Amino acid sequence: MSLSKSVFLVLLLVLPLLGWSQARPAAKPGSGQPIELISANSLEGGTFNGVEIRKLLGNVSLRQGTTLLYADSMYQYLERNAIEAFSNVRIIQNDTITITGNRGTYDGDTRKARMVGNVTLRDPRMTLTTQLLDYDLANNLAYYSTGGHLQDPKNTLDSQFGYYNTVSKVFSFKRNVKLVTPENTIDTDTLQYNTVSKVAYFFGPTRIKGKNQNLYAENGTYNTATKEANFGRNAKIETPEYLLGGDKLFYNELTAYGVATGRVSMISKKDNLEIRGDVGRYWRAQGRAKVYGSRPVMRNISGKDTLYLTADTLVSIEGKPPLNKGAVIYAYKKARIFRSDLQGRADSLTYDRQDSIIYLSHDPVLWTKKNQLTADSMEIRQRRGKIDQMRLYGHAFSIGLDTIGNYNQVKGRTMVAYFGEKAIKKIDVVGNAESLYYALEGDTAVSGVNKSLSATMALRFADDELQTISFITNPEAKFIPPNELKPEEAKLKDFRWRPEDRPTRRQTLGKHFAIPVKPKKKPAPARKPPAKSSKRTPAKK
């Protein structure tokens, strides 16, 4: 073949492509970079419905800057720098983001793409699948509204709506959001998830269900890598033993340690017990909880009565079966207790919930009705929610007011008071027992004073009044008429009446179980007298 003929054939092949290139109008001011054709098995061009189109068929590949577009076939709109892609559509951005789907569109000027049908978005950290995805390449933002599924090496996430910033690697999800990790399932309505830091940010009611605990909050964060949660607004953590809540809550699943602050509430599920305070700390592995700040209060409902306990600090320690199944509450300092039939105070207090025993130490004092009891240390033993015994150890002293205000007194080294259904029925005194009781005539006048001394003494009561005194060893007793009673003989040694120290309900409950104040009723408006009629009664004839 001659050289002139070869050149002629090359020109025949190249001229059509040069014609298409020359036919394309110059880029408009402000328009995007032109979309360039890399390859295609065949090319058809023409005007359809007044629009200039290239039909690219077979292994089509295009490029715009660092963005590559692939498909089995495409329509390229030359005048508006856009394409439509069909079958095995793929978009690759900066060699990191890959989007695939059945069909797609791409606008080269706005750099916005839409992928439809079995859509998958992949980057080195995760894979997103959905049915319809819009991707703004200029702002690096992908979003869907027909439901999406996110998968990374350890976690999955589903939601109705989602937005993904491919630069910051942050997802934003809305409506029916479910994040599943190896340890937990998170359900919420609005959530942000950073695929780099593995931190989830939620806004709205959120529930985290785990193997050993459940958490709830209305905003906060959860780190799926470190297993740390920081919750705000009505936060709660629930374990098989406790329900701990507060305005804010931090919990580390790996160390099983939590801290709640602001209107803290800790509820024991084993019994009707609740502790409220300002700060609560919980060590689940140790079965230990601590509440303090603004005088925390424990409330224990038993039957028809409720026991309240307050101190500077309250500590609850779970029992360890089989030796001890119940928990123990430690209260210190300035402990106070209040119940309708019992009030008391001490510097330190221990409440054994398994045996229903309350131990008081460091200047304890108890009141039941008109009786005051003091000692170096005390025990309150309960049965079926009611006082069964009070045991006083060291310098035991009991003082009771009679109907006309006299002080009946009993003291000794050790004292045990036994209670009936409503009041004290018996007191046993062991060691240096002394008693001083006023004898009354008709509950209105003093007929004398019974004063006795013995190593051991037993006093029996009926209807809250002394009936008999039994002296066991070396008794000494005398009756003193009123006119012979000297002032110093009216009180036993170490007598101390302390009504001002008796806790009230309002003082014990504090702000945590505040009694609601009933609004005062407004006085009814004064009734106006009926208006006088201006008509005059006609005079009788």
Coordinates of C-alpha atoms in Angstrom, one line a residue:
M1 CA 0.0 0.0 0.0
S2 CA 1.3 3.4 -0.9
L3 CA 2.2 6.0 1.8
S4 CA -0.5 8.4 0.6
K5 CA -3.2 5.7 0.9
S6 CA -2.1 4.9 4.5
V7 CA -2.3 8.5 5.6
F8 CA -5.8 8.8 4.0
L9 CA -7.1 5.8 6.0
V10 CA -5.8 7.2 9.3
L11 CA -7.5 10.5 8.6
L12 CA -10.8 8.7 7.9
L13 CA -10.6 7.1 11.4
V14 CA -9.5 10.2 13.3
L15 CA -11.6 12.9 11.7
P16 CA -15.0 11.7 13.3
L17 CA -13.5 11.9 16.8
L18 CA -12.0 15.3 16.0
G19 CA -15.4 16.4 14.8
W20 CA -17.1 15.4 18.1
S21 CA -14.4 17.2 20.0
Q22 CA -14.9 20.4 17.9
A23 CA -18.7 20.1 18.1
R24 CA -18.6 20.3 21.9
P25 CA -19.2 23.9 23.0
A26 CA -16.6 25.6 25.2
A27 CA -17.1 25.3 28.9
K28 CA -19.4 28.0 30.3
P29 CA -18.1 30.4 32.9
G30 CA -18.5 28.8 36.3
S31 CA -19.2 25.3 34.9
G32 CA -17.3 22.2 36.1
Q33 CA -14.4 20.5 34.5
P34 CA -15.4 18.6 31.3
I35 CA -16.1 14.9 31.6
E36 CA -13.5 13.1 29.5
L37 CA -14.0 9.8 27.6
I38 CA -11.3 7.3 28.4
S39 CA -12.6 4.2 26.5
A40 CA -15.7 2.5 25.1
N41 CA -16.3 -0.4 22.8
S42 CA -18.5 1.7 20.5
L43 CA -19.8 5.2 20.2
E44 CA -22.9 6.6 18.6
G45 CA -23.7 10.3 18.5
G46 CA -26.6 12.5 17.5
T47 CA -29.4 14.7 18.6
F48 CA -32.4 13.1 20.3
N49 CA -35.4 15.2 21.2
G50 CA -33.4 18.3 20.6
V51 CA -30.6 17.2 23.0
E52 CA -27.1 16.4 21.8
I53 CA -26.1 12.9 23.2
R54 CA -23.3 10.5 23.0
K55 CA -24.2 6.8 23.3
L56 CA -21.3 5.0 24.8
L57 CA -21.6 1.2 24.7
G58 CA -19.4 -1.6 26.2
N59 CA -16.8 -1.2 29.0
V60 CA -17.3 2.5 29.2
S61 CA -15.0 4.6 31.3
L62 CA -14.9 8.4 31.9
R63 CA -12.9 10.7 34.0
Q64 CA -13.3 14.1 35.6
G65 CA -10.2 15.1 37.6
T66 CA -9.6 12.4 40.2
T67 CA -13.1 10.9 39.7
L68 CA -13.5 7.9 37.5
L69 CA -16.8 6.6 36.2
Y70 CA -17.5 3.1 34.8
A71 CA -20.5 1.3 33.4
D72 CA -21.7 -1.2 30.7
S73 CA -23.3 1.8 28.8
M74 CA -23.7 5.5 29.2
Y75 CA -25.5 8.5 27.8
Q76 CA -23.2 11.6 27.7
Y77 CA -24.9 14.9 27.5
L78 CA -22.4 17.2 26.0
E79 CA -24.2 20.5 26.4
R80 CA -24.7 20.2 30.1
N81 CA -21.7 18.1 31.1
A82 CA -23.6 15.2 32.5
I83 CA -24.1 11.5 32.1
E84 CA -26.5 8.7 32.6
A85 CA -25.0 5.2 33.4
F86 CA -26.6 1.8 33.1
S87 CA -25.6 -1.7 34.5
N88 CA -22.5 -2.3 36.7
V89 CA -22.2 1.4 37.4
R90 CA -19.1 2.4 39.4
I91 CA -17.8 5.7 40.7
I92 CA -14.3 5.9 42.2
Q93 CA -13.1 9.1 43.9
N94 CA -9.5 9.7 44.9
D95 CA -8.8 5.9 44.8
T96 CA -10.5 5.7 48.3
I97 CA -14.3 6.0 47.8
T98 CA -16.1 3.5 45.5
I99 CA -19.8 3.6 44.8
T100 CA -21.5 0.8 42.8
G101 CA -25.1 0.4 41.6
N102 CA -27.5 -0.7 38.9
R103 CA -28.1 2.8 37.4
G104 CA -26.6 6.2 38.0
T105 CA -26.5 9.9 37.0
Y106 CA -23.7 12.3 37.3
D107 CA -23.6 16.1 36.8
G108 CA -20.1 17.3 36.0
D109 CA -20.9 21.0 36.8
T110 CA -22.4 20.5 40.3
R111 CA -20.4 17.2 40.8
K112 CA -23.4 15.5 42.2
A113 CA -24.2 11.8 41.6
R114 CA -27.2 9.6 42.2
M115 CA -27.0 5.8 42.3
V116 CA -30.1 3.6 42.2
G117 CA -30.5 -0.1 42.8
N118 CA -28.3 -2.4 45.0
V119 CA -26.1 0.6 45.9
T120 CA -22.9 0.0 47.7
L121 CA -20.5 2.7 49.0
R122 CA -17.1 1.5 50.2
D123 CA -14.1 3.2 51.8
P124 CA -11.2 1.5 53.7
R125 CA -13.1 1.5 57.0
M126 CA -16.7 0.5 56.2
T127 CA -19.3 -0.6 53.6
L128 CA -22.7 1.1 53.1
T129 CA -25.6 -0.6 51.2
T130 CA -28.8 1.0 50.2
Q131 CA -31.3 1.3 47.3
L132 CA -30.8 4.9 46.5
L133 CA -27.8 7.1 47.2
D134 CA -27.1 10.8 46.5
Y135 CA -23.4 11.8 46.6
D136 CA -22.1 15.3 46.5
L137 CA -18.5 15.0 45.4
A138 CA -17.8 18.7 45.9
N139 CA -18.7 18.6 49.5
N140 CA -17.8 14.9 50.1
L141 CA -21.3 14.1 51.4
A142 CA -23.3 11.0 50.7
Y143 CA -26.9 10.6 51.9
Y144 CA -29.9 8.2 51.6
S145 CA -33.5 8.3 52.6
T146 CA -34.8 4.8 51.7
G147 CA -33.0 2.8 54.5
G148 CA -29.4 1.9 54.7
H149 CA -27.1 -0.7 56.2
L150 CA -23.6 0.2 57.4
Q151 CA -20.9 -2.5 58.1
D152 CA -17.4 -2.1 59.5
P153 CA -15.1 -4.9 60.8
K154 CA -16.9 -5.2 64.2
N155 CA -20.2 -3.2 64.0
T156 CA -23.4 -2.9 62.0
L157 CA -25.8 0.0 61.8
D158 CA -29.2 0.4 60.2
S159 CA -31.4 3.5 59.8
Q160 CA -34.1 5.1 57.6
F161 CA -32.1 8.2 56.8
G162 CA -28.3 8.7 56.7
Y163 CA -25.6 11.2 55.8
Y164 CA -21.9 10.4 55.4
N165 CA -19.0 12.8 55.2
T166 CA -16.3 11.0 53.3
V167 CA -13.6 13.3 54.6
S168 CA -14.4 13.5 58.3
K169 CA -15.7 9.8 58.2
V170 CA -18.7 10.8 60.3
F171 CA -22.2 9.3 59.7
S172 CA -25.4 11.0 60.7
F173 CA -28.5 8.7 61.1
K174 CA -32.2 9.4 61.8
R175 CA -35.3 7.3 62.4
N176 CA -35.2 3.7 63.6
V177 CA -31.5 3.7 64.1
K178 CA -30.0 0.4 65.4
L179 CA -26.2 0.0 66.1
V180 CA -25.1 -3.6 66.9
T181 CA -21.7 -4.2 68.4
P182 CA -20.2 -7.5 69.7
E183 CA -21.4 -6.6 73.2
N184 CA -24.4 -4.3 72.8
T185 CA -27.4 -3.3 70.7
I186 CA -28.1 0.5 70.5
D187 CA -31.6 1.7 69.5
T188 CA -32.2 5.4 69.1
D189 CA -33.8 8.0 66.8
T190 CA -30.9 10.3 66.0
L191 CA -27.2 9.2 66.0
Q192 CA -23.9 10.3 64.7
Y193 CA -21.1 7.7 64.2
N194 CA -17.5 8.4 63.6
T195 CA -16.0 5.4 61.7
V196 CA -12.5 6.5 62.6
S197 CA -12.8 7.0 66.4
K198 CA -15.7 4.5 66.7
V199 CA -17.6 6.9 68.8
A200 CA -21.4 7.2 68.6
Y201 CA -23.2 10.4 69.4
F202 CA -26.9 10.2 70.1
F203 CA -29.6 12.9 70.4
G204 CA -32.9 11.7 71.7
P205 CA -34.1 8.6 73.7
T206 CA -31.5 5.9 73.4
R207 CA -31.4 2.3 74.7
I208 CA -28.2 0.3 74.9
K209 CA -28.8 -3.4 75.7
G210 CA -25.8 -5.4 76.8
K211 CA -25.1 -8.9 78.2
N212 CA -24.8 -7.7 81.8
Q213 CA -26.5 -4.3 81.8
N214 CA -28.9 -2.0 80.0
L215 CA -28.4 1.7 79.6
Y216 CA -30.8 4.5 78.7
A217 CA -30.3 8.2 78.1
E218 CA -31.6 11.1 76.0
N219 CA -28.3 12.4 74.7
G220 CA -24.6 11.5 75.1
T221 CA -21.8 9.4 73.5
Y222 CA -20.7 5.8 73.4
N223 CA -17.3 4.6 72.4
T224 CA -17.7 1.2 70.7
A225 CA -13.9 0.6 71.0
T226 CA -13.2 1.5 74.6
K227 CA -16.8 0.6 75.7
E228 CA -17.2 3.9 77.6
A229 CA -20.5 5.7 77.7
N230 CA -21.1 9.4 78.7
F231 CA -24.8 10.0 79.0
G232 CA -26.9 13.1 79.7
R233 CA -30.5 13.9 80.5
N234 CA -32.4 11.3 82.4
A235 CA -29.6 8.7 82.2
K236 CA -30.0 5.2 83.7
I237 CA -28.0 2.0 83.9
E238 CA -29.7 -1.2 84.8
T239 CA -28.0 -4.4 86.1
P240 CA -29.5 -7.6 87.5
E241 CA -29.1 -6.0 91.0
Y242 CA -29.5 -2.2 90.6
L243 CA -31.1 0.5 88.6
L244 CA -28.8 3.6 88.8
G245 CA -29.8 6.9 87.2
G246 CA -29.0 10.6 87.3
D247 CA -28.9 13.8 85.1
K248 CA -25.5 12.6 83.8
L249 CA -24.0 9.1 83.8
F250 CA -20.5 7.7 82.9
Y251 CA -20.1 4.0 82.6
N252 CA -17.1 1.8 81.5
E253 CA -18.1 -1.7 80.5
L254 CA -14.6 -3.1 80.6
T255 CA -14.1 -2.0 84.3
A256 CA -17.8 -2.3 85.1
Y257 CA -17.5 1.1 86.8
G258 CA -20.2 3.9 86.6
V259 CA -20.6 7.4 88.0
A260 CA -24.0 9.3 88.1
T261 CA -24.3 13.0 89.0
G262 CA -27.3 15.3 89.5
R263 CA -30.5 13.9 91.0
V264 CA -29.0 10.5 91.4
S265 CA -31.3 7.5 92.1
M266 CA -30.2 4.0 92.9
I267 CA -32.9 1.3 93.3
S268 CA -32.2 -2.2 94.6
K269 CA -34.4 -4.8 92.7
K270 CA -34.2 -7.4 95.5
D271 CA -36.3 -5.3 97.9
N272 CA -38.2 -2.0 97.9
L273 CA -35.1 0.1 98.5
E274 CA -34.1 3.3 96.9
I275 CA -31.2 5.7 97.5
R276 CA -31.2 9.3 96.2
G277 CA -28.3 11.8 96.3
D278 CA -26.2 14.1 94.2
V279 CA -23.4 11.8 93.2
G280 CA -23.4 8.0 92.8
R281 CA -20.6 5.6 92.1
Y282 CA -21.0 2.0 91.2
W283 CA -18.4 -0.9 91.1
R284 CA -20.4 -3.8 89.6
A285 CA -17.6 -6.4 90.0
Q286 CA -17.4 -5.6 93.7
G287 CA -21.1 -5.3 94.1
R288 CA -20.5 -1.9 95.7
A289 CA -22.3 1.4 95.3
K290 CA -21.7 4.8 97.0
V291 CA -24.0 7.8 97.1
Y292 CA -23.1 11.2 98.6
G293 CA -23.7 14.9 98.2
S294 CA -26.5 17.0 99.8
R295 CA -27.3 14.4 102.4
P296 CA -28.4 11.3 100.4
V297 CA -31.5 9.5 101.6
M298 CA -32.4 5.8 101.6
R299 CA -36.0 4.8 101.4
N300 CA -37.0 1.2 102.3
I301 CA -40.7 0.4 102.0
S302 CA -41.8 -2.5 104.2
G303 CA -45.5 -3.4 104.5
K304 CA -47.5 -0.3 105.3
D305 CA -44.5 1.6 106.7
T306 CA -41.4 3.3 105.2
L307 CA -38.0 3.6 106.7
Y308 CA -35.9 6.6 105.7
L309 CA -32.1 6.8 106.4
T310 CA -29.8 9.7 105.7
A311 CA -26.1 10.6 106.2
D312 CA -23.3 12.4 104.6
T313 CA -22.4 9.2 102.7
L314 CA -24.3 6.0 102.0
V315 CA -22.6 2.8 100.8
S316 CA -24.3 -0.3 99.6
I317 CA -22.4 -3.6 99.3
E318 CA -24.1 -6.7 97.8
G319 CA -24.1 -9.9 99.7
K320 CA -22.1 -12.9 98.5
P321 CA -24.1 -16.1 98.5
P322 CA -24.4 -18.6 100.1
L323 CA -23.1 -17.0 103.3
N324 CA -24.8 -13.7 102.9
K325 CA -27.5 -13.2 100.3
G326 CA -28.6 -9.7 101.4
A327 CA -26.8 -6.4 101.0
V328 CA -25.4 -4.1 103.7
I329 CA -25.9 -0.3 103.9
Y330 CA -23.3 1.8 105.6
A331 CA -24.2 5.3 106.6
Y332 CA -21.7 7.9 107.9
K333 CA -21.3 10.6 109.2
K334 CA -24.3 12.2 111.0
A335 CA -26.6 9.3 110.3
R336 CA -30.4 9.8 110.8
I337 CA -33.3 7.4 110.6
F338 CA -37.0 8.1 110.5
R339 CA -40.1 5.9 110.6
S340 CA -43.5 6.6 112.0
D341 CA -42.8 4.5 115.1
L342 CA -39.0 5.1 115.3
Q343 CA -36.5 8.0 115.0
G344 CA -32.8 8.0 115.7
R345 CA -29.4 9.4 115.1
A346 CA -25.8 8.3 115.3
D347 CA -22.5 9.2 113.8
S348 CA -22.3 5.8 112.0
L349 CA -24.9 3.3 111.1
T350 CA -25.0 -0.1 109.4
Y351 CA -28.2 -1.7 108.0
D352 CA -28.0 -5.4 107.3
R353 CA -30.8 -6.0 104.9
Q354 CA -30.6 -9.8 105.1
D355 CA -31.3 -9.9 108.8
S356 CA -33.1 -6.5 109.0
I357 CA -30.7 -5.4 111.7
I358 CA -29.7 -1.8 112.1
Y359 CA -26.4 -1.1 114.0
L360 CA -25.7 2.3 115.5
S361 CA -22.5 3.6 117.0
H362 CA -20.8 6.8 118.2
D363 CA -23.3 8.5 120.4
P364 CA -26.4 6.8 119.2
V365 CA -29.9 7.8 120.4
L366 CA -33.3 6.4 119.5
W367 CA -36.9 7.5 120.1
T368 CA -40.0 5.5 120.0
K369 CA -43.2 7.3 120.9
K370 CA -42.4 9.0 124.3
N371 CA -39.3 6.9 125.0
Q372 CA -35.7 7.9 124.5
L373 CA -32.9 5.3 124.5
T374 CA -29.1 5.9 124.5
A375 CA -26.0 3.8 124.8
D376 CA -22.4 3.4 123.5
S377 CA -23.8 1.3 120.6
M378 CA -27.2 -0.2 119.7
E379 CA -28.9 -2.7 117.5
I380 CA -32.5 -2.5 116.1
R381 CA -33.8 -5.9 115.2
Q382 CA -36.9 -6.1 113.0
R383 CA -39.3 -8.8 112.1
R384 CA -41.8 -8.5 109.2
G385 CA -41.1 -4.8 108.9
K386 CA -41.7 -4.0 112.6
I387 CA -39.4 -3.4 115.5
D388 CA -38.8 -6.7 117.4
Q389 CA -35.9 -5.8 119.7
M390 CA -33.6 -3.0 120.6
R391 CA -30.3 -4.0 122.1
L392 CA -28.2 -1.3 124.0
Y393 CA -24.5 -2.0 124.8
G394 CA -22.5 0.1 127.3
H395 CA -24.0 2.9 129.4
A396 CA -27.6 1.9 128.3
F397 CA -30.2 4.5 129.4
S398 CA -33.9 4.6 128.8
I399 CA -36.1 7.6 129.5
G400 CA -39.9 7.7 129.1
L401 CA -42.4 10.5 129.7
D402 CA -45.5 9.6 131.6
T403 CA -48.9 11.2 131.1
I404 CA -48.1 14.3 133.3
G405 CA -44.5 14.9 132.0
N406 CA -42.4 13.0 134.6
Y407 CA -39.3 11.2 133.5
N408 CA -39.4 7.4 134.1
Q409 CA -35.8 6.1 133.9
V410 CA -33.9 2.8 133.5
K411 CA -30.2 2.4 133.1
G412 CA -27.5 -0.3 133.2
R413 CA -24.5 -1.8 131.4
T414 CA -26.6 -3.7 128.8
M415 CA -30.3 -3.4 128.0
V416 CA -32.6 -5.3 125.7
A417 CA -36.0 -3.8 124.9
Y418 CA -38.7 -6.2 123.5
F419 CA -41.5 -4.8 121.5
G420 CA -45.1 -6.0 121.0
E421 CA -47.4 -5.0 118.3
K422 CA -47.5 -1.3 119.2
A423 CA -45.2 -0.6 122.1
I424 CA -42.4 -1.9 124.5
K425 CA -43.6 -5.0 126.4
K426 CA -40.4 -5.9 128.3
I427 CA -36.9 -4.5 129.2
D428 CA -34.1 -6.7 130.5
V429 CA -31.2 -4.8 132.2
V430 CA -28.0 -6.6 132.9
G431 CA -25.2 -5.1 135.1
N432 CA -25.6 -2.2 137.5
A433 CA -29.3 -2.0 136.8
E434 CA -31.2 1.1 138.1
S435 CA -34.7 2.3 137.7
L436 CA -36.8 5.3 138.7
Y437 CA -40.5 5.2 138.1
Y438 CA -43.3 7.6 139.2
A439 CA -46.4 6.2 140.8
L440 CA -49.5 8.1 139.7
E441 CA -53.0 8.4 141.0
G442 CA -55.5 8.4 138.2
D443 CA -52.9 9.6 135.7
T444 CA -53.1 13.1 137.2
A445 CA -51.1 13.2 140.5
V446 CA -47.9 11.7 141.8
S447 CA -48.3 9.4 144.7
G448 CA -44.5 8.7 145.0
V449 CA -41.4 7.4 143.3
N450 CA -40.2 3.8 143.1
K451 CA -36.4 3.8 143.0
S452 CA -34.5 0.5 142.7
L453 CA -31.1 -0.9 142.3
S454 CA -30.0 -4.5 141.3
A455 CA -27.4 -6.4 139.3
T456 CA -30.1 -7.6 136.9
M457 CA -33.6 -6.3 136.4
A458 CA -36.6 -7.1 134.3
L459 CA -39.4 -4.6 133.6
R460 CA -42.7 -5.6 132.1
F461 CA -45.2 -3.2 130.4
A462 CA -48.8 -3.2 129.3
D463 CA -50.4 -0.5 127.2
D464 CA -47.0 1.4 127.4
E465 CA -47.2 1.6 131.2
L466 CA -44.9 -0.2 133.7
Q467 CA -46.7 -3.2 135.4
T468 CA -44.0 -5.1 137.3
I469 CA -40.3 -4.9 138.1
S470 CA -38.4 -8.1 138.9
F471 CA -35.0 -8.0 140.7
I472 CA -32.8 -10.9 140.1
T473 CA -29.6 -10.3 142.1
N474 CA -29.0 -8.2 145.3
P475 CA -32.0 -5.9 145.0
E476 CA -32.4 -2.6 146.7
A477 CA -35.7 -0.7 146.4
K478 CA -37.4 2.1 148.1
F479 CA -40.5 4.2 147.7
I480 CA -40.1 8.0 148.1
P481 CA -43.2 10.1 148.9
P482 CA -43.6 13.2 146.7
N483 CA -42.8 15.6 149.6
E484 CA -39.6 13.8 150.5
L485 CA -38.3 13.6 146.9
K486 CA -35.2 15.8 146.5
P487 CA -34.5 17.4 143.1
E488 CA -31.2 15.5 142.8
E489 CA -33.1 12.2 143.4
A490 CA -35.5 12.8 140.5
K491 CA -32.8 11.9 137.9
L492 CA -30.4 9.0 137.7
K493 CA -26.8 9.7 137.0
D494 CA -25.9 10.6 133.4
F495 CA -29.5 11.6 132.7
R496 CA -29.8 13.6 129.5
W497 CA -33.1 14.3 127.8
R498 CA -32.6 15.3 124.1
P499 CA -35.9 16.2 122.4
E500 CA -34.1 18.8 120.2
D501 CA -32.0 16.1 118.6
R502 CA -35.0 14.0 117.5
P503 CA -35.1 13.9 113.7
T504 CA -38.3 15.1 112.0
R505 CA -39.6 13.7 108.8
R506 CA -38.9 16.8 106.8
Q507 CA -35.3 17.0 108.2
T508 CA -34.6 13.4 107.3
L509 CA -36.1 13.4 103.8
G510 CA -34.3 16.6 102.8
K511 CA -34.7 17.7 99.1
H512 CA -34.5 14.1 97.7
F513 CA -37.9 13.0 99.0
A514 CA -39.3 16.4 99.7
I515 CA -42.9 16.5 100.9
P516 CA -45.0 18.3 98.3
V517 CA -46.3 21.6 99.6
K518 CA -50.1 21.8 99.2
P519 CA -51.1 25.1 97.6
K520 CA -53.1 27.3 99.9
K521 CA -56.7 27.6 99.0
K522 CA -57.7 31.1 97.9
P523 CA -60.4 32.5 100.1
A524 CA -63.8 32.5 98.5
P525 CA -64.8 36.0 97.4
A526 CA -67.2 37.7 99.7
R527 CA -70.7 37.5 98.6
K528 CA -72.3 40.8 97.7
P529 CA -75.6 41.7 99.3
P530 CA -78.5 41.6 96.9
A531 CA -79.1 44.9 95.2
K532 CA -82.1 46.9 96.5
S533 CA -85.0 47.3 94.0
S534 CA -85.6 50.8 92.9
K535 CA -89.4 50.1 92.5
R536 CA -91.6 51.3 95.3
T537 CA -94.5 49.2 96.6
P538 CA -97.7 51.2 95.9
A539 CA -99.5 52.3 99.1
K540 CA -102.7 50.5 100.0
K541 CA -105.8 52.4 99.7

